[in-house]
Amino acid sequence: MANPEHIAILLEGVEAWNRWREENPDVVPDLAGANLTGAVLAGASLW
């Protein structure tokens, strides 16, 4: 199941997500099973 904190950050937008990824490079995002229908993910660093 997806980490609710990770989902919340992603739903704040690509800029917030990418900033969080830069600040937390050792964290493996857990978006497994998340319903991202309608989320705009263009440019998001999802690795």
PDB file of N, H, CA, C and O in Angstrom:
ATOM      1  N   MET A   1       0.835  -1.177   0.000  1.00  0.00           N
ATOM      2  CA  MET A   1       0.000   0.000   0.000  1.00  0.00           C
ATOM      3  C   MET A   1       0.882   1.244   0.000  1.00  0.00           C
ATOM      4  O   MET A   1       1.929   1.273   0.648  1.00  0.00           O
ATOM      5  N   ALA A   2       0.461   2.251  -0.717  1.00  0.00           N
ATOM      6  H   ALA A   2      -0.389   2.228  -1.243  1.00  0.00           H
ATOM      7  CA  ALA A   2       1.234   3.484  -0.860  1.00  0.00           C
ATOM      8  C   ALA A   2       1.378   4.215   0.471  1.00  0.00           C
ATOM      9  O   ALA A   2       0.505   4.147   1.336  1.00  0.00           O
ATOM     10  N   ASN A   3       2.492   4.908   0.612  1.00  0.00           N
ATOM     11  H   ASN A   3       3.202   4.963  -0.090  1.00  0.00           H
ATOM     12  CA  ASN A   3       2.735   5.724   1.793  1.00  0.00           C
ATOM     13  C   ASN A   3       1.899   7.003   1.668  1.00  0.00           C
ATOM     14  O   ASN A   3       2.094   7.765   0.721  1.00  0.00           O
ATOM     15  N   PRO A   4       0.979   7.252   2.598  1.00  0.00           N
ATOM     16  CA  PRO A   4       0.104   8.424   2.501  1.00  0.00           C
ATOM     17  C   PRO A   4       0.867   9.749   2.460  1.00  0.00           C
ATOM     18  O   PRO A   4       0.418  10.699   1.819  1.00  0.00           O
ATOM     19  N   GLU A   5       2.008   9.821   3.133  1.00  0.00           N
ATOM     20  H   GLU A   5       2.372   9.050   3.654  1.00  0.00           H
ATOM     21  CA  GLU A   5       2.813  11.046   3.095  1.00  0.00           C
ATOM     22  C   GLU A   5       3.366  11.281   1.696  1.00  0.00           C
ATOM     23  O   GLU A   5       3.402  12.416   1.222  1.00  0.00           O
ATOM     24  N   HIS A   6       3.794  10.215   1.038  1.00  0.00           N
ATOM     25  H   HIS A   6       3.765   9.293   1.423  1.00  0.00           H
ATOM     26  CA  HIS A   6       4.337  10.345  -0.310  1.00  0.00           C
ATOM     27  C   HIS A   6       3.245  10.786  -1.282  1.00  0.00           C
ATOM     28  O   HIS A   6       3.481  11.630  -2.146  1.00  0.00           O
ATOM     29  N   ILE A   7       2.059  10.216  -1.140  1.00  0.00           N
ATOM     30  H   ILE A   7       1.868   9.530  -0.438  1.00  0.00           H
ATOM     31  CA  ILE A   7       0.931  10.601  -1.998  1.00  0.00           C
ATOM     32  C   ILE A   7       0.598  12.075  -1.787  1.00  0.00           C
ATOM     33  O   ILE A   7       0.387  12.807  -2.754  1.00  0.00           O
ATOM     34  N   ALA A   8       0.549  12.511  -0.545  1.00  0.00           N
ATOM     35  H   ALA A   8       0.721  11.917   0.241  1.00  0.00           H
ATOM     36  CA  ALA A   8       0.214  13.908  -0.245  1.00  0.00           C
ATOM     37  C   ALA A   8       1.214  14.865  -0.878  1.00  0.00           C
ATOM     38  O   ALA A   8       0.826  15.895  -1.428  1.00  0.00           O
ATOM     39  N   ILE A   9       2.489  14.533  -0.804  1.00  0.00           N
ATOM     40  H   ILE A   9       2.804  13.695  -0.356  1.00  0.00           H
ATOM     41  CA  ILE A   9       3.516  15.390  -1.402  1.00  0.00           C
ATOM     42  C   ILE A   9       3.347  15.419  -2.914  1.00  0.00           C
ATOM     43  O   ILE A   9       3.412  16.486  -3.524  1.00  0.00           O
ATOM     44  N   LEU A  10       3.133  14.269  -3.520  1.00  0.00           N
ATOM     45  H   LEU A  10       3.081  13.402  -3.025  1.00  0.00           H
ATOM     46  CA  LEU A  10       2.967  14.207  -4.971  1.00  0.00           C
ATOM     47  C   LEU A  10       1.764  15.022  -5.424  1.00  0.00           C
ATOM     48  O   LEU A  10       1.819  15.695  -6.453  1.00  0.00           O
ATOM     49  N   LEU A  11       0.688  14.965  -4.667  1.00  0.00           N
ATOM     50  H   LEU A  11       0.644  14.418  -3.830  1.00  0.00           H
ATOM     51  CA  LEU A  11      -0.522  15.694  -5.047  1.00  0.00           C
ATOM     52  C   LEU A  11      -0.397  17.202  -4.839  1.00  0.00           C
ATOM     53  O   LEU A  11      -1.243  17.963  -5.308  1.00  0.00           O
ATOM     54  N   GLU A  12       0.657  17.639  -4.136  1.00  0.00           N
ATOM     55  H   GLU A  12       1.344  17.020  -3.755  1.00  0.00           H
ATOM     56  CA  GLU A  12       0.931  19.079  -4.019  1.00  0.00           C
ATOM     57  C   GLU A  12       1.420  19.643  -5.347  1.00  0.00           C
ATOM     58  O   GLU A  12       1.326  20.845  -5.593  1.00  0.00           O
ATOM     59  N   GLY A  13       1.941  18.770  -6.194  1.00  0.00           N
ATOM     60  H   GLY A  13       2.018  17.794  -5.994  1.00  0.00           H
ATOM     61  CA  GLY A  13       2.406  19.204  -7.509  1.00  0.00           C
ATOM     62  C   GLY A  13       3.823  18.743  -7.782  1.00  0.00           C
ATOM     63  O   GLY A  13       4.552  18.325  -6.882  1.00  0.00           O
ATOM     64  N   VAL A  14       4.192  18.833  -9.053  1.00  0.00           N
ATOM     65  H   VAL A  14       3.600  19.173  -9.784  1.00  0.00           H
ATOM     66  CA  VAL A  14       5.499  18.354  -9.502  1.00  0.00           C
ATOM     67  C   VAL A  14       6.631  19.118  -8.822  1.00  0.00           C
ATOM     68  O   VAL A  14       7.629  18.514  -8.428  1.00  0.00           O
ATOM     69  N   GLU A  15       6.494  20.421  -8.682  1.00  0.00           N
ATOM     70  H   GLU A  15       5.683  20.911  -9.002  1.00  0.00           H
ATOM     71  CA  GLU A  15       7.560  21.217  -8.061  1.00  0.00           C
ATOM     72  C   GLU A  15       7.804  20.773  -6.617  1.00  0.00           C
ATOM     73  O   GLU A  15       8.950  20.595  -6.205  1.00  0.00           O
ATOM     74  N   ALA A  16       6.733  20.597  -5.857  1.00  0.00           N
ATOM     75  H   ALA A  16       5.801  20.742  -6.192  1.00  0.00           H
ATOM     76  CA  ALA A  16       6.860  20.144  -4.465  1.00  0.00           C
ATOM     77  C   ALA A  16       7.462  18.745  -4.408  1.00  0.00           C
ATOM     78  O   ALA A  16       8.324  18.461  -3.577  1.00  0.00           O
ATOM     79  N   TRP A  17       6.998  17.876  -5.301  1.00  0.00           N
ATOM     80  H   TRP A  17       6.298  18.106  -5.977  1.00  0.00           H
ATOM     81  CA  TRP A  17       7.513  16.503  -5.327  1.00  0.00           C
ATOM     82  C   TRP A  17       8.997  16.478  -5.650  1.00  0.00           C
ATOM     83  O   TRP A  17       9.769  15.813  -4.960  1.00  0.00           O
ATOM     84  N   ASN A  18       9.405  17.197  -6.694  1.00  0.00           N
ATOM     85  H   ASN A  18       8.777  17.738  -7.254  1.00  0.00           H
ATOM     86  CA  ASN A  18      10.812  17.197  -7.088  1.00  0.00           C
ATOM     87  C   ASN A  18      11.696  17.809  -5.999  1.00  0.00           C
ATOM     88  O   ASN A  18      12.814  17.345  -5.778  1.00  0.00           O
ATOM     89  N   ARG A  19      11.210  18.836  -5.326  1.00  0.00           N
ATOM     90  H   ARG A  19      10.301  19.213  -5.505  1.00  0.00           H
ATOM     91  CA  ARG A  19      11.958  19.440  -4.221  1.00  0.00           C
ATOM     92  C   ARG A  19      12.135  18.409  -3.097  1.00  0.00           C
ATOM     93  O   ARG A  19      13.225  18.263  -2.545  1.00  0.00           O
ATOM     94  N   TRP A  20      11.053  17.699  -2.768  1.00  0.00           N
ATOM     95  H   TRP A  20      10.167  17.818  -3.217  1.00  0.00           H
ATOM     96  CA  TRP A  20      11.125  16.673  -1.728  1.00  0.00           C
ATOM     97  C   TRP A  20      12.105  15.569  -2.126  1.00  0.00           C
ATOM     98  O   TRP A  20      12.867  15.086  -1.289  1.00  0.00           O
ATOM     99  N   ARG A  21      12.088  15.171  -3.388  1.00  0.00           N
ATOM    100  H   ARG A  21      11.469  15.563  -4.068  1.00  0.00           H
ATOM    101  CA  ARG A  21      13.007  14.125  -3.867  1.00  0.00           C
ATOM    102  C   ARG A  21      14.452  14.587  -3.740  1.00  0.00           C
ATOM    103  O   ARG A  21      15.321  13.813  -3.338  1.00  0.00           O
ATOM    104  N   GLU A  22      14.715  15.859  -4.083  1.00  0.00           N
ATOM    105  H   GLU A  22      14.009  16.488  -4.409  1.00  0.00           H
ATOM    106  CA  GLU A  22      16.078  16.388  -3.961  1.00  0.00           C
ATOM    107  C   GLU A  22      16.523  16.423  -2.503  1.00  0.00           C
ATOM    108  O   GLU A  22      17.688  16.169  -2.200  1.00  0.00           O
ATOM    109  N   GLU A  23      15.601  16.737  -1.606  1.00  0.00           N
ATOM    110  H   GLU A  23      14.654  16.943  -1.852  1.00  0.00           H
ATOM    111  CA  GLU A  23      15.917  16.831  -0.184  1.00  0.00           C
ATOM    112  C   GLU A  23      15.993  15.462   0.498  1.00  0.00           C
ATOM    113  O   GLU A  23      16.544  15.348   1.593  1.00  0.00           O
ATOM    114  N   ASN A  24      15.449  14.430  -0.137  1.00  0.00           N
ATOM    115  H   ASN A  24      15.002  14.522  -1.027  1.00  0.00           H
ATOM    116  CA  ASN A  24      15.379  13.084   0.447  1.00  0.00           C
ATOM    117  C   ASN A  24      15.825  12.027  -0.560  1.00  0.00           C
ATOM    118  O   ASN A  24      15.054  11.124  -0.887  1.00  0.00           O
ATOM    119  N   PRO A  25      17.054  12.127  -1.052  1.00  0.00           N
ATOM    120  CA  PRO A  25      17.496  11.214  -2.117  1.00  0.00           C
ATOM    121  C   PRO A  25      17.567   9.746  -1.703  1.00  0.00           C
ATOM    122  O   PRO A  25      17.527   8.863  -2.560  1.00  0.00           O
ATOM    123  N   ASP A  26      17.672   9.476  -0.407  1.00  0.00           N
ATOM    124  H   ASP A  26      17.705  10.193   0.289  1.00  0.00           H
ATOM    125  CA  ASP A  26      17.787   8.090   0.053  1.00  0.00           C
ATOM    126  C   ASP A  26      16.443   7.425   0.322  1.00  0.00           C
ATOM    127  O   ASP A  26      16.387   6.231   0.618  1.00  0.00           O
ATOM    128  N   VAL A  27      15.361   8.195   0.222  1.00  0.00           N
ATOM    129  H   VAL A  27      15.407   9.165  -0.018  1.00  0.00           H
ATOM    130  CA  VAL A  27      14.029   7.648   0.466  1.00  0.00           C
ATOM    131  C   VAL A  27      13.501   7.045  -0.834  1.00  0.00           C
ATOM    132  O   VAL A  27      13.514   7.695  -1.880  1.00  0.00           O
ATOM    133  N   VAL A  28      13.044   5.814  -0.762  1.00  0.00           N
ATOM    134  H   VAL A  28      13.034   5.286   0.087  1.00  0.00           H
ATOM    135  CA  VAL A  28      12.428   5.166  -1.920  1.00  0.00           C
ATOM    136  C   VAL A  28      10.934   5.465  -1.856  1.00  0.00           C
ATOM    137  O   VAL A  28      10.248   4.999  -0.947  1.00  0.00           O
ATOM    138  N   PRO A  29      10.420   6.246  -2.824  1.00  0.00           N
ATOM    139  CA  PRO A  29       8.998   6.576  -2.798  1.00  0.00           C
ATOM    140  C   PRO A  29       8.145   5.317  -2.905  1.00  0.00           C
ATOM    141  O   PRO A  29       8.440   4.421  -3.696  1.00  0.00           O
ATOM    142  N   ASP A  30       7.093   5.260  -2.108  1.00  0.00           N
ATOM    143  H   ASP A  30       6.854   5.988  -1.466  1.00  0.00           H
ATOM    144  CA  ASP A  30       6.168   4.132  -2.155  1.00  0.00           C
ATOM    145  C   ASP A  30       4.819   4.633  -2.646  1.00  0.00           C
ATOM    146  O   ASP A  30       4.030   5.191  -1.883  1.00  0.00           O
ATOM    147  N   LEU A  31       4.569   4.423  -3.935  1.00  0.00           N
ATOM    148  H   LEU A  31       5.209   3.970  -4.555  1.00  0.00           H
ATOM    149  CA  LEU A  31       3.309   4.823  -4.552  1.00  0.00           C
ATOM    150  C   LEU A  31       2.511   3.600  -4.986  1.00  0.00           C
ATOM    151  O   LEU A  31       1.549   3.718  -5.744  1.00  0.00           O
ATOM    152  N   ALA A  32       2.909   2.429  -4.508  1.00  0.00           N
ATOM    153  H   ALA A  32       3.691   2.333  -3.892  1.00  0.00           H
ATOM    154  CA  ALA A  32       2.278   1.174  -4.910  1.00  0.00           C
ATOM    155  C   ALA A  32       0.787   1.175  -4.597  1.00  0.00           C
ATOM    156  O   ALA A  32       0.377   1.387  -3.456  1.00  0.00           O
ATOM    157  N   GLY A  33      -0.004   0.938  -5.613  1.00  0.00           N
ATOM    158  H   GLY A  33       0.328   0.766  -6.541  1.00  0.00           H
ATOM    159  CA  GLY A  33      -1.442   0.835  -5.455  1.00  0.00           C
ATOM    160  C   GLY A  33      -2.169   2.165  -5.369  1.00  0.00           C
ATOM    161  O   GLY A  33      -3.388   2.194  -5.200  1.00  0.00           O
ATOM    162  N   ALA A  34      -1.440   3.264  -5.482  1.00  0.00           N
ATOM    163  H   ALA A  34      -0.450   3.240  -5.619  1.00  0.00           H
ATOM    164  CA  ALA A  34      -2.069   4.586  -5.380  1.00  0.00           C
ATOM    165  C   ALA A  34      -2.912   4.874  -6.614  1.00  0.00           C
ATOM    166  O   ALA A  34      -2.522   4.549  -7.736  1.00  0.00           O
ATOM    167  N   ASN A  35      -4.056   5.480  -6.399  1.00  0.00           N
ATOM    168  H   ASN A  35      -4.373   5.744  -5.488  1.00  0.00           H
ATOM    169  CA  ASN A  35      -4.903   5.912  -7.509  1.00  0.00           C
ATOM    170  C   ASN A  35      -4.462   7.315  -7.891  1.00  0.00           C
ATOM    171  O   ASN A  35      -4.792   8.289  -7.214  1.00  0.00           O
ATOM    172  N   LEU A  36      -3.717   7.407  -8.976  1.00  0.00           N
ATOM    173  H   LEU A  36      -3.448   6.616  -9.526  1.00  0.00           H
ATOM    174  CA  LEU A  36      -3.197   8.692  -9.432  1.00  0.00           C
ATOM    175  C   LEU A  36      -3.956   9.203 -10.647  1.00  0.00           C
ATOM    176  O   LEU A  36      -3.446  10.026 -11.408  1.00  0.00           O
ATOM    177  N   THR A  37      -5.159   8.719 -10.823  1.00  0.00           N
ATOM    178  H   THR A  37      -5.573   8.051 -10.206  1.00  0.00           H
ATOM    179  CA  THR A  37      -5.995   9.164 -11.929  1.00  0.00           C
ATOM    180  C   THR A  37      -6.156  10.674 -11.860  1.00  0.00           C
ATOM    181  O   THR A  37      -6.563  11.219 -10.834  1.00  0.00           O
ATOM    182  N   GLY A  38      -5.840  11.336 -12.943  1.00  0.00           N
ATOM    183  H   GLY A  38      -5.510  10.894 -13.777  1.00  0.00           H
ATOM    184  CA  GLY A  38      -5.987  12.783 -13.021  1.00  0.00           C
ATOM    185  C   GLY A  38      -4.783  13.556 -12.516  1.00  0.00           C
ATOM    186  O   GLY A  38      -4.722  14.775 -12.680  1.00  0.00           O
ATOM    187  N   ALA A  39      -3.826  12.873 -11.908  1.00  0.00           N
ATOM    188  H   ALA A  39      -3.875  11.883 -11.775  1.00  0.00           H
ATOM    189  CA  ALA A  39      -2.632  13.563 -11.418  1.00  0.00           C
ATOM    190  C   ALA A  39      -1.756  13.964 -12.601  1.00  0.00           C
ATOM    191  O   ALA A  39      -1.541  13.172 -13.518  1.00  0.00           O
ATOM    192  N   VAL A  40      -1.260  15.177 -12.577  1.00  0.00           N
ATOM    193  H   VAL A  40      -1.434  15.821 -11.832  1.00  0.00           H
ATOM    194  CA  VAL A  40      -0.357  15.667 -13.622  1.00  0.00           C
ATOM    195  C   VAL A  40       1.061  15.362 -13.152  1.00  0.00           C
ATOM    196  O   VAL A  40       1.569  15.974 -12.213  1.00  0.00           O
ATOM    197  N   LEU A  41       1.690  14.399 -13.828  1.00  0.00           N
ATOM    198  H   LEU A  41       1.278  13.901 -14.591  1.00  0.00           H
ATOM    199  CA  LEU A  41       2.998  13.919 -13.391  1.00  0.00           C
ATOM    200  C   LEU A  41       4.123  14.276 -14.351  1.00  0.00           C
ATOM    201  O   LEU A  41       5.266  13.867 -14.144  1.00  0.00           O
ATOM    202  N   ALA A  42       3.816  15.033 -15.397  1.00  0.00           N
ATOM    203  H   ALA A  42       2.888  15.366 -15.566  1.00  0.00           H
ATOM    204  CA  ALA A  42       4.844  15.411 -16.367  1.00  0.00           C
ATOM    205  C   ALA A  42       5.960  16.169 -15.655  1.00  0.00           C
ATOM    206  O   ALA A  42       5.714  17.185 -15.005  1.00  0.00           O
ATOM    207  N   GLY A  43       7.171  15.676 -15.782  1.00  0.00           N
ATOM    208  H   GLY A  43       7.370  14.851 -16.311  1.00  0.00           H
ATOM    209  CA  GLY A  43       8.329  16.314 -15.181  1.00  0.00           C
ATOM    210  C   GLY A  43       8.622  15.868 -13.761  1.00  0.00           C
ATOM    211  O   GLY A  43       9.585  16.338 -13.155  1.00  0.00           O
ATOM    212  N   ALA A  44       7.812  14.971 -13.220  1.00  0.00           N
ATOM    213  H   ALA A  44       7.030  14.589 -13.713  1.00  0.00           H
ATOM    214  CA  ALA A  44       8.031  14.500 -11.849  1.00  0.00           C
ATOM    215  C   ALA A  44       9.158  13.472 -11.814  1.00  0.00           C
ATOM    216  O   ALA A  44       9.215  12.572 -12.652  1.00  0.00           O
ATOM    217  N   SER A  45      10.044  13.614 -10.844  1.00  0.00           N
ATOM    218  H   SER A  45       9.997  14.346 -10.164  1.00  0.00           H
ATOM    219  CA  SER A  45      11.145  12.666 -10.650  1.00  0.00           C
ATOM    220  C   SER A  45      10.622  11.500  -9.819  1.00  0.00           C
ATOM    221  O   SER A  45      10.625  11.546  -8.589  1.00  0.00           O
ATOM    222  N   LEU A  46      10.177  10.464 -10.505  1.00  0.00           N
ATOM    223  H   LEU A  46      10.175  10.427 -11.504  1.00  0.00           H
ATOM    224  CA  LEU A  46       9.541   9.337  -9.817  1.00  0.00           C
ATOM    225  C   LEU A  46      10.496   8.189  -9.517  1.00  0.00           C
ATOM    226  O   LEU A  46      10.057   7.154  -9.015  1.00  0.00           O
ATOM    227  N   TRP A  47      11.773   8.336  -9.803  1.00  0.00           N
ATOM    228  H   TRP A  47      12.129   9.177 -10.211  1.00  0.00           H
ATOM    229  CA  TRP A  47      12.708   7.251  -9.534  1.00  0.00           C
ATOM    230  C   TRP A  47      13.061   7.185  -8.097  1.00  0.00           C
ATOM    231  O   TRP A  47      13.843   6.325  -7.692  1.00  0.00           O
TER     232      TRP A  47
END
